[in-house]
C-alpha angles and dihedrals in degrees: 000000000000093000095044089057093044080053098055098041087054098044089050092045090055092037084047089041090048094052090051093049085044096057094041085058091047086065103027106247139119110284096202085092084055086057101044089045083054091054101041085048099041087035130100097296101013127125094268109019113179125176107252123177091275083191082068107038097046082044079053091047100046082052098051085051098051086047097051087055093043090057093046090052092049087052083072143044116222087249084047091061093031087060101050096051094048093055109019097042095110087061089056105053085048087049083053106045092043098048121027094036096068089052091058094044087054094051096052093045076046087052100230104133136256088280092063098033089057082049094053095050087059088049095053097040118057117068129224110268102191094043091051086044087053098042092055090052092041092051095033099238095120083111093048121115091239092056088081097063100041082061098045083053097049083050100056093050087043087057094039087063091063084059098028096051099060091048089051086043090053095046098053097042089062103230116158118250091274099059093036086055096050085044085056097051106048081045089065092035093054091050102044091051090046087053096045089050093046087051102043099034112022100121099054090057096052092050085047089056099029117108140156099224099086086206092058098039077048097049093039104044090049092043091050093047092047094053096051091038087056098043091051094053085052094051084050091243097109131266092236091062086052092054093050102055092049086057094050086043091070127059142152110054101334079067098052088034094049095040091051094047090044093051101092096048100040080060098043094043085045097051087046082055099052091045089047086057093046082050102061098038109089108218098225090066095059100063089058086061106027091099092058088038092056098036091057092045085052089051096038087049091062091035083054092045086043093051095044095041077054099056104039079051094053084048100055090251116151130261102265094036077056088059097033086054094051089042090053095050094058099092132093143189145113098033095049089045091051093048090048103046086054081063095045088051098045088054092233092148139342103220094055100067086058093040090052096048088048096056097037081059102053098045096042080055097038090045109080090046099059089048090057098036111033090079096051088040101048096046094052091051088048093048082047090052090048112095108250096220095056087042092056098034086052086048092051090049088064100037093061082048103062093038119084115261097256083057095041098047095073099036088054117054098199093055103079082098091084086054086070109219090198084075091076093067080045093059084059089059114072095055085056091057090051096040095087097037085054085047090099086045089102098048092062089041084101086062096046094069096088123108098220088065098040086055104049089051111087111247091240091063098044091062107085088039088081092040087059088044098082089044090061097045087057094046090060 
């Protein structure tokens, strides 16, 4: 009877999970805060709260979080991540200071503790890869010149969790100074052996791991990614970390195979984790911190705009793909969530798993906006800054240089030198030059008399021959 009920709670949770996913997709929006929504409502204190196996579901949830970090490794190579280290470092110490900063300043005015504190800026720091992956496919600026360092900038936090998740595991976990800074560094000693090796010896691994057969790719790679994770969380340095250098350890088509064939249940074990953390969030809890929630979201938006608009500028990215970059780093999601949830199950403090969820909410919702609007937006308040005379007098300016110069003379005032004034005095001239030569022009006048001559000279020439009569006369 037990295992028939399990049966049905479970069904009803993934039939439940694949509706949600399915609606997300319908609109075109992240479906994580979906997931969190189910497990707040079918949670302890929710709107419909049932009793389902919480050992498998938190086993289902562990999983869903070492998958999520094996399929971000396998989104990179080790020179891929050496690279960008080496060249984009300076973004991410900006990205840092900007943005977790302010998390850990708001847990320690909030009175938590350093623990927490130190808990919060990781929440507020990294960014959600798979929701920023998602926005620039879904905009179709995964071409664009400011995609490249959006995802410099993912890498290196991405990089920065294989440092950052030790340090959280052995602060929760409540070892002395001495024991947190042996944890560290086996932490970094793990990864940078795992990067050399990577580096030195990947493809030998993958060709170690490759193979045709799907079933057997599929058995080996999760195995594979089980057993380190496993042997990392009992060395204190995180299963997640563990997960993600496996994934950066393989390349060439074991990646692409393996991340083809882990996919689905990347996706499946993922969607379990969120819902186990909504689980285990009451809801009441979340109202009494959702104005400090919200206040810290509103200042890390404009941390994370300000560090992309940085480093597209530092780039030599435009104007607007400055905007367009800061816009796309706003959301976050899984990472903050997993980070948070070490924390919940450590019992650090009780207000944070409901902080957490509440901010994670509103950016995962607030995200894909400000990747559509902070470039339009930007640009109006900036043409409103911009002062309206220079503006017209720029646009006249031009204006009078596209249109033709008949048309430009009388638009721009300080053109009437390319009329030429000196060309007055140079009308005067030509009948100097012919005044002598008409000299003898009186003279002939008595010939002129005659009325064969007057008549074959067009009456328009003849005009100023009478005006220059009386002057001869008086000459005489």
């Amino acid at each position: 009877m037990h295992s028939a009920v399990f049966l049905i709670e479970f069904g009803a949770i993934i039939l439940g999970l694949g509706l949600l996913g399915r609606l997300a997709g319908r609109f075109q929006f992240s479906p994580i805060p979906l997931y969190l929504l189910a497990g707040l409502a079918f949670g302890k204190g929710g709107l419909l709260p049932f009793d389902a196996s919480d050992e498998f579901v938190a086993i289902g949830a562990e999983i869903g979080v070492i998958l999520l970090l094996l399929m971000l490794g396998l989104e990179y190579t080790a020179s891929d991540l050496v690279s960008n280290l080496k060249t984009q470092y300076p973004a991410g110490l900006v990205d840092f200071a900007l943005n977790a900063l302010p998390g850990a300043a708001a847990a320690l005015l909030l009175g938590w503790g350093p623990v927490a504190a130190v808990v919060l800026a990781g929440v507020t720091w990294i960014s959600s890869s798979g929701v920023i992956a998602k926005v620039l496919g879904d905009l179709g600026r995964l071409g664009n010149r400011e995609t490249p360092v959006i995802l410099s900038i993912l890498v290196l936090e991405d990089l920065a969790m294989a440092v950052y998740l030790p340090i959280i595991t052995a602060l929760l976990a409540g070892v002395g100074l001495a024991a947190g800074s042996a944890t560290l560094a086996i932490a970094l000693g793990v990864a940078g052996a795992v990067l050399f090796v990577a580096v030195r010896y990947g493809r030998l691994i993958s060709r170690f791991v490759s193979s045709d057969d799907p079933e057997k790719l599929l058995l080996v790679v999760l195995g594979l990614t089980l057993l380190v994770a496993g042997i990392a969380q009992q060395l204190q340095v995180s299963a997640a970390v563990g997960a993600f250098l496996v994934g950066i350890a393989l390349s060439g088509e074991v990646a692409e195979g393996a991340h083809t064939l882990l996919s689905p249940l990347r996706d499946l074990f993922a969607a379990v984790f969120f819902v186990f953390f909504g689980l285990h969030t009451d809801p009441n809890s979340i109202p009494p911190v959702i104005l400090p929630a919200l206040a810290l979201a509103v200042v890390t938006t404009f941390t994370k705009i300000a560090t992309g608009h940085w480093a597209a500028r530092r780039a030599g990215i435009g104007v607007k793909g400055r905007w367009r970059a800061g816009g796309t780093l706003v959301a976050r999601g899984e990472f903050s969530i997993v980070i948070a949830g070490l924390a919940v199950t450590a019992g650090v403090q009780p207000q944070l798993g409901p902080f957490a969820t509440a901010y994670v909410l509103i950016l995962v919702v607030i995200g894909p906006l400000t990747a559509r609007y902070t470039e339009p937006v930007a640009a109006y308040f900036i043409g409103r800054r911009t002062p309206m005379a220079p503006a017209s007098q720029s646009a006249a300016v031009l204006e009078s240089v596209s249109l033709p110069v008949s048309a430009a003379v009388p638009v721009a005032l300080p053109e009437p030198e390319p009329v030429q004034t000196p060309e007055p005095p140079r009308k005067p001239e030509p009948p100097k030059d012919p005044g002598p030569a008409k000299g003898p022009e009186p003279v002939k006048e008595p010939a002129s008399a005659t009325d064969p001559l007057d008549e074959t000279v067009p009456v328009p020439e003849t005009l100023p021959g009478p005006a220059r009569d009386p002057e001869s006369a008086d000459r005489v």
